[in-house]
Amino acid sequence: MELRLGFMASHNGSNVEAIIGNIENKNLEALAKVVISNNSDAEVLKMARDKNIPYTCLSSKNYPDFNLLEQAIIGTMRDNDVNLVILAGYMKLLGEDVVNAYRNRILNIHPSLLPNHGGRGMYGIRIHEAVINSDDEETGATVHVVNGDYDDGRILAQCIIPRYERDTPETLAERVLRFEHVLYSQVLRDIQKGIINLDE
Ligand code: GRF
């Protein structure tokens, strides 16, 4: 499948950067079509600007009406010929309109072994705190299809990452993020090659 990617991220966008880096280095056959953030100060928008990738900020500030915001997201993706939406640290829940417009074509990455430590309110350092406060001997990262619920939807790939005795939520977060940067591109490669079928 030809990959024409539209990214959505709220903050750093290190996952977006890792994927775009792999595209630039020819380690991933894909096109980076557009970057959308809900946060006008997001680093991910600066990165897109520096790399000459179209970018825009779409949020409840410029679209107080949620339905219009959803239409703006769909319009931006379509105008840029996106066929696969890549969420990476996008902190808002997408609504029905976007999910239906891109059914089975929206992916997300989550820094735990879903279904563990996922769901509403589980984001950022909280996830790693929950792992530290559990008996889990390992953690991980998950790439899944987005179906409109928090961290739900078909799991496409996971990697297991050990938890060490000295780990803090911060050391765990840093280790998991490094693995995320590898996992997301690997999943995209498998989709591009037809090894993962998103319509299954
Ligand atoms: C990642 O840990 C991702 O799994 C989660 O949000 C974080 C985003 O990090 N959904 P970054 O913005 O890609 O650096």
Tab-separated table of C-alpha atoms and ligand atoms in Angstrom:
chain	number	residue	atom	x	y	z
A	1	MET	CA	0.000	0.000	0.000
A	2	GLU	CA	1.272	3.468	-0.821
A	3	LEU	CA	1.623	5.434	2.404
A	4	ARG	CA	0.632	9.094	2.313
A	5	LEU	CA	0.876	10.055	5.955
A	6	GLY	CA	-0.938	12.773	7.897
A	7	PHE	CA	0.457	13.254	11.398
A	8	MET	CA	-1.373	14.505	14.500
A	9	ALA	CA	0.592	15.397	17.643
A	10	SER	CA	0.208	17.776	20.572
A	11	HIS	CA	3.734	18.290	21.881
A	12	ASN	CA	7.256	17.204	20.975
A	13	GLY	CA	6.514	14.915	18.120
A	14	SER	CA	9.653	12.838	18.563
A	15	ASN	CA	7.757	9.880	17.087
A	16	VAL	CA	6.762	11.992	14.089
A	17	GLU	CA	10.367	13.084	13.707
A	18	ALA	CA	11.613	9.481	13.885
A	19	ILE	CA	9.199	8.403	11.137
A	20	ILE	CA	10.074	11.376	8.928
A	21	GLY	CA	13.771	10.653	9.524
A	22	ASN	CA	13.274	7.106	8.283
A	23	ILE	CA	11.461	8.411	5.203
A	24	GLU	CA	14.332	10.824	4.495
A	25	ASN	CA	16.923	8.069	4.949
A	26	LYS	CA	14.960	5.760	2.676
A	27	ASN	CA	14.388	3.315	5.508
A	28	LEU	CA	10.659	3.698	4.995
A	29	GLU	CA	8.803	4.116	1.718
A	30	ALA	CA	6.183	6.741	2.525
A	31	LEU	CA	5.285	10.379	1.990
A	32	ALA	CA	4.893	12.861	4.859
A	33	LYS	CA	1.954	14.915	3.628
A	34	VAL	CA	0.890	17.122	6.535
A	35	VAL	CA	1.301	17.683	10.271
A	36	ILE	CA	-1.661	18.806	12.403
A	37	SER	CA	-1.449	19.897	16.018
A	38	ASN	CA	-4.058	21.201	18.423
A	39	ASN	CA	-1.322	23.211	20.149
A	40	SER	CA	0.081	26.239	18.335
A	41	ASP	CA	3.286	26.119	20.437
A	42	ALA	CA	3.975	22.445	19.753
A	43	GLU	CA	7.548	21.563	18.803
A	44	VAL	CA	6.140	19.238	16.169
A	45	LEU	CA	4.891	22.244	14.164
A	46	LYS	CA	8.348	23.869	14.246
A	47	MET	CA	9.876	20.640	13.042
A	48	ALA	CA	7.366	20.447	10.166
A	49	ARG	CA	8.129	24.059	9.236
A	50	ASP	CA	11.902	23.374	9.241
A	51	LYS	CA	11.398	20.342	7.024
A	52	ASN	CA	9.029	22.118	4.633
A	53	ILE	CA	6.160	19.777	5.384
A	54	PRO	CA	2.714	21.427	5.289
A	55	TYR	CA	1.443	22.020	8.821
A	56	THR	CA	-1.465	23.609	10.603
A	57	CYS	CA	-2.920	24.116	14.051
A	58	LEU	CA	-6.544	23.011	14.417
A	59	SER	CA	-8.057	23.276	17.873
A	60	SER	CA	-11.104	24.265	19.854
A	61	LYS	CA	-9.626	27.783	19.908
A	62	ASN	CA	-10.026	28.305	16.185
A	63	TYR	CA	-12.949	25.835	15.942
A	64	PRO	CA	-15.097	26.114	19.096
A	65	ASP	CA	-17.727	23.941	17.401
A	66	PHE	CA	-16.476	20.336	17.683
A	67	ASN	CA	-18.245	19.252	14.483
A	68	LEU	CA	-16.559	22.011	12.511
A	69	LEU	CA	-13.214	21.072	14.037
A	70	GLU	CA	-13.745	17.500	12.879
A	71	GLN	CA	-14.608	18.716	9.366
A	72	ALA	CA	-11.474	20.885	9.340
A	73	ILE	CA	-9.336	17.877	10.276
A	74	ILE	CA	-10.958	15.743	7.558
A	75	GLY	CA	-10.642	18.579	5.021
A	76	THR	CA	-6.963	19.134	5.822
A	77	MET	CA	-6.214	15.418	5.503
A	78	ARG	CA	-8.112	15.147	2.203
A	79	ASP	CA	-6.650	18.348	0.738
A	80	ASN	CA	-3.211	16.893	1.365
A	81	ASP	CA	-4.146	13.521	-0.122
A	82	VAL	CA	-3.574	11.636	3.151
A	83	ASN	CA	-4.502	7.944	3.202
A	84	LEU	CA	-3.160	7.031	6.654
A	85	VAL	CA	-3.450	9.155	9.813
A	86	ILE	CA	-0.644	8.766	12.347
A	87	LEU	CA	-1.412	9.845	15.904
A	88	ALA	CA	1.669	10.326	18.052
A	89	GLY	CA	1.029	12.006	21.358
A	90	TYR	CA	-2.190	13.606	20.120
A	91	MET	CA	-3.950	14.438	23.361
A	92	LYS	CA	-7.492	14.841	22.055
A	93	LEU	CA	-10.026	12.142	21.351
A	94	LEU	CA	-11.062	12.104	17.697
A	95	GLY	CA	-14.800	12.147	17.086
A	96	GLU	CA	-17.002	9.878	15.022
A	97	ASP	CA	-16.731	11.937	11.846
A	98	VAL	CA	-12.949	11.668	11.614
A	99	VAL	CA	-12.949	8.003	12.677
A	100	ASN	CA	-15.571	7.179	10.037
A	101	ALA	CA	-13.866	9.220	7.310
A	102	TYR	CA	-10.631	7.307	7.947
A	103	ARG	CA	-12.016	3.990	9.205
A	104	ASN	CA	-9.189	1.516	9.878
A	105	ARG	CA	-6.795	4.158	8.581
A	106	ILE	CA	-5.900	5.899	11.852
A	107	LEU	CA	-3.077	4.523	13.970
A	108	ASN	CA	-1.881	5.434	17.460
A	109	ILE	CA	1.098	4.547	19.613
A	110	HIS	CA	0.782	4.063	23.360
A	111	PRO	CA	3.695	3.602	25.776
A	112	SER	CA	2.484	0.467	27.547
A	113	LEU	CA	1.483	-3.095	26.799
A	114	LEU	CA	-2.175	-2.433	26.059
A	115	PRO	CA	-4.721	-3.270	27.367
A	116	ASN	CA	-2.607	-2.670	30.467
A	117	HIS	CA	-2.319	0.933	31.596
A	118	GLY	CA	-4.470	2.432	28.879
A	119	GLY	CA	-7.746	4.289	28.723
A	120	ARG	CA	-9.028	7.684	29.727
A	121	GLY	CA	-6.612	9.623	31.929
A	122	MET	CA	-3.693	7.316	31.167
A	123	TYR	CA	-1.174	9.500	29.399
A	124	GLY	CA	2.338	10.805	29.838
A	125	ILE	CA	4.221	10.012	33.020
A	126	ARG	CA	1.059	8.598	34.662
A	127	ILE	CA	1.390	5.467	32.574
A	128	HIS	CA	4.910	4.819	33.776
A	129	GLU	CA	3.971	5.623	37.368
A	130	ALA	CA	1.249	2.997	37.122
A	131	VAL	CA	3.782	0.434	35.902
A	132	ILE	CA	6.202	1.302	38.724
A	133	ASN	CA	3.362	0.950	41.233
A	134	SER	CA	2.351	-2.428	39.829
A	135	ASP	CA	3.939	-5.851	40.033
A	136	ASP	CA	4.596	-5.841	36.285
A	137	GLU	CA	8.065	-7.072	35.461
A	138	GLU	CA	7.894	-5.635	31.994
A	139	THR	CA	6.358	-2.785	30.109
A	140	GLY	CA	6.296	-1.979	26.415
A	141	ALA	CA	4.805	-0.042	23.557
A	142	THR	CA	1.761	-0.721	21.416
A	143	VAL	CA	0.695	0.442	17.955
A	144	HIS	CA	-3.032	0.047	17.406
A	145	VAL	CA	-5.848	1.090	15.115
A	146	VAL	CA	-7.979	3.946	16.469
A	147	ASN	CA	-11.680	3.215	16.810
A	148	GLY	CA	-12.871	6.256	18.745
A	149	ASP	CA	-12.326	5.010	22.308
A	150	TYR	CA	-9.237	5.760	24.358
A	151	ASP	CA	-6.409	3.332	23.538
A	152	ASP	CA	-8.818	0.791	22.087
A	153	GLY	CA	-8.885	-0.851	18.662
A	154	ARG	CA	-7.019	-3.647	16.953
A	155	ILE	CA	-3.457	-4.099	18.152
A	156	LEU	CA	-1.018	-4.218	15.228
A	157	ALA	CA	2.253	-4.669	17.089
A	158	GLN	CA	3.787	-4.535	20.529
A	159	CYS	CA	7.297	-4.645	21.872
A	160	ILE	CA	8.148	-5.809	25.355
A	161	ILE	CA	10.616	-3.724	27.329
A	162	PRO	CA	12.064	-4.838	30.656
A	163	ARG	CA	11.513	-2.937	33.841
A	164	TYR	CA	14.602	-2.764	36.054
A	165	GLU	CA	14.738	-2.513	39.812
A	166	ARG	CA	16.212	0.971	39.789
A	167	ASP	CA	13.696	2.328	37.295
A	168	THR	CA	11.779	5.484	38.039
A	169	PRO	CA	8.791	6.602	35.951
A	170	GLU	CA	11.205	8.941	34.147
A	171	THR	CA	13.824	6.309	33.250
A	172	LEU	CA	11.051	4.003	32.110
A	173	ALA	CA	9.453	6.735	29.990
A	174	GLU	CA	12.753	7.465	28.296
A	175	ARG	CA	13.476	3.798	27.517
A	176	VAL	CA	9.979	3.148	26.183
A	177	LEU	CA	10.115	6.229	23.935
A	178	ARG	CA	13.352	5.018	22.312
A	179	PHE	CA	11.638	1.727	21.458
A	180	GLU	CA	8.551	3.569	20.184
A	181	HIS	CA	10.706	5.338	17.616
A	182	VAL	CA	11.668	1.964	16.151
A	183	LEU	CA	8.308	0.214	16.499
A	184	TYR	CA	6.141	2.806	14.719
A	185	SER	CA	8.264	2.807	11.561
A	186	GLN	CA	8.441	-0.981	11.618
A	187	VAL	CA	4.648	-1.201	11.635
A	188	LEU	CA	4.438	1.287	8.767
A	189	ARG	CA	6.977	-0.733	6.792
A	190	ASP	CA	4.867	-3.858	7.311
A	191	ILE	CA	1.742	-2.021	6.159
A	192	GLN	CA	3.557	-0.657	3.110
A	193	LYS	CA	4.751	-4.161	2.201
A	194	GLY	CA	1.319	-5.711	2.726
A	195	ILE	CA	2.463	-7.837	5.668
A	196	ILE	CA	-0.077	-6.041	7.867
A	197	ASN	CA	-3.494	-5.699	6.242
A	198	LEU	CA	-5.479	-2.840	7.774
A	199	ASP	CA	-8.764	-4.149	6.346
A	200	GLU	CA	-8.613	-7.520	8.078
B	1	GRF	C1	4.584	8.852	23.303
B	1	GRF	O1	5.025	8.204	24.465
B	1	GRF	C2	3.360	8.169	22.739
B	1	GRF	O2	3.345	6.803	22.980
B	1	GRF	C3	2.258	8.830	23.516
B	1	GRF	O3	2.661	10.167	23.640
B	1	GRF	C4	4.076	10.253	23.593
B	1	GRF	C5	4.425	11.231	22.526
B	1	GRF	O4	5.795	11.508	22.500
B	1	GRF	N1	0.990	8.616	22.863
B	1	GRF	P1	6.399	12.366	21.314
B	1	GRF	O5	5.589	13.665	21.229
B	1	GRF	O6	6.293	11.558	20.056
B	1	GRF	O7	7.811	12.644	21.707
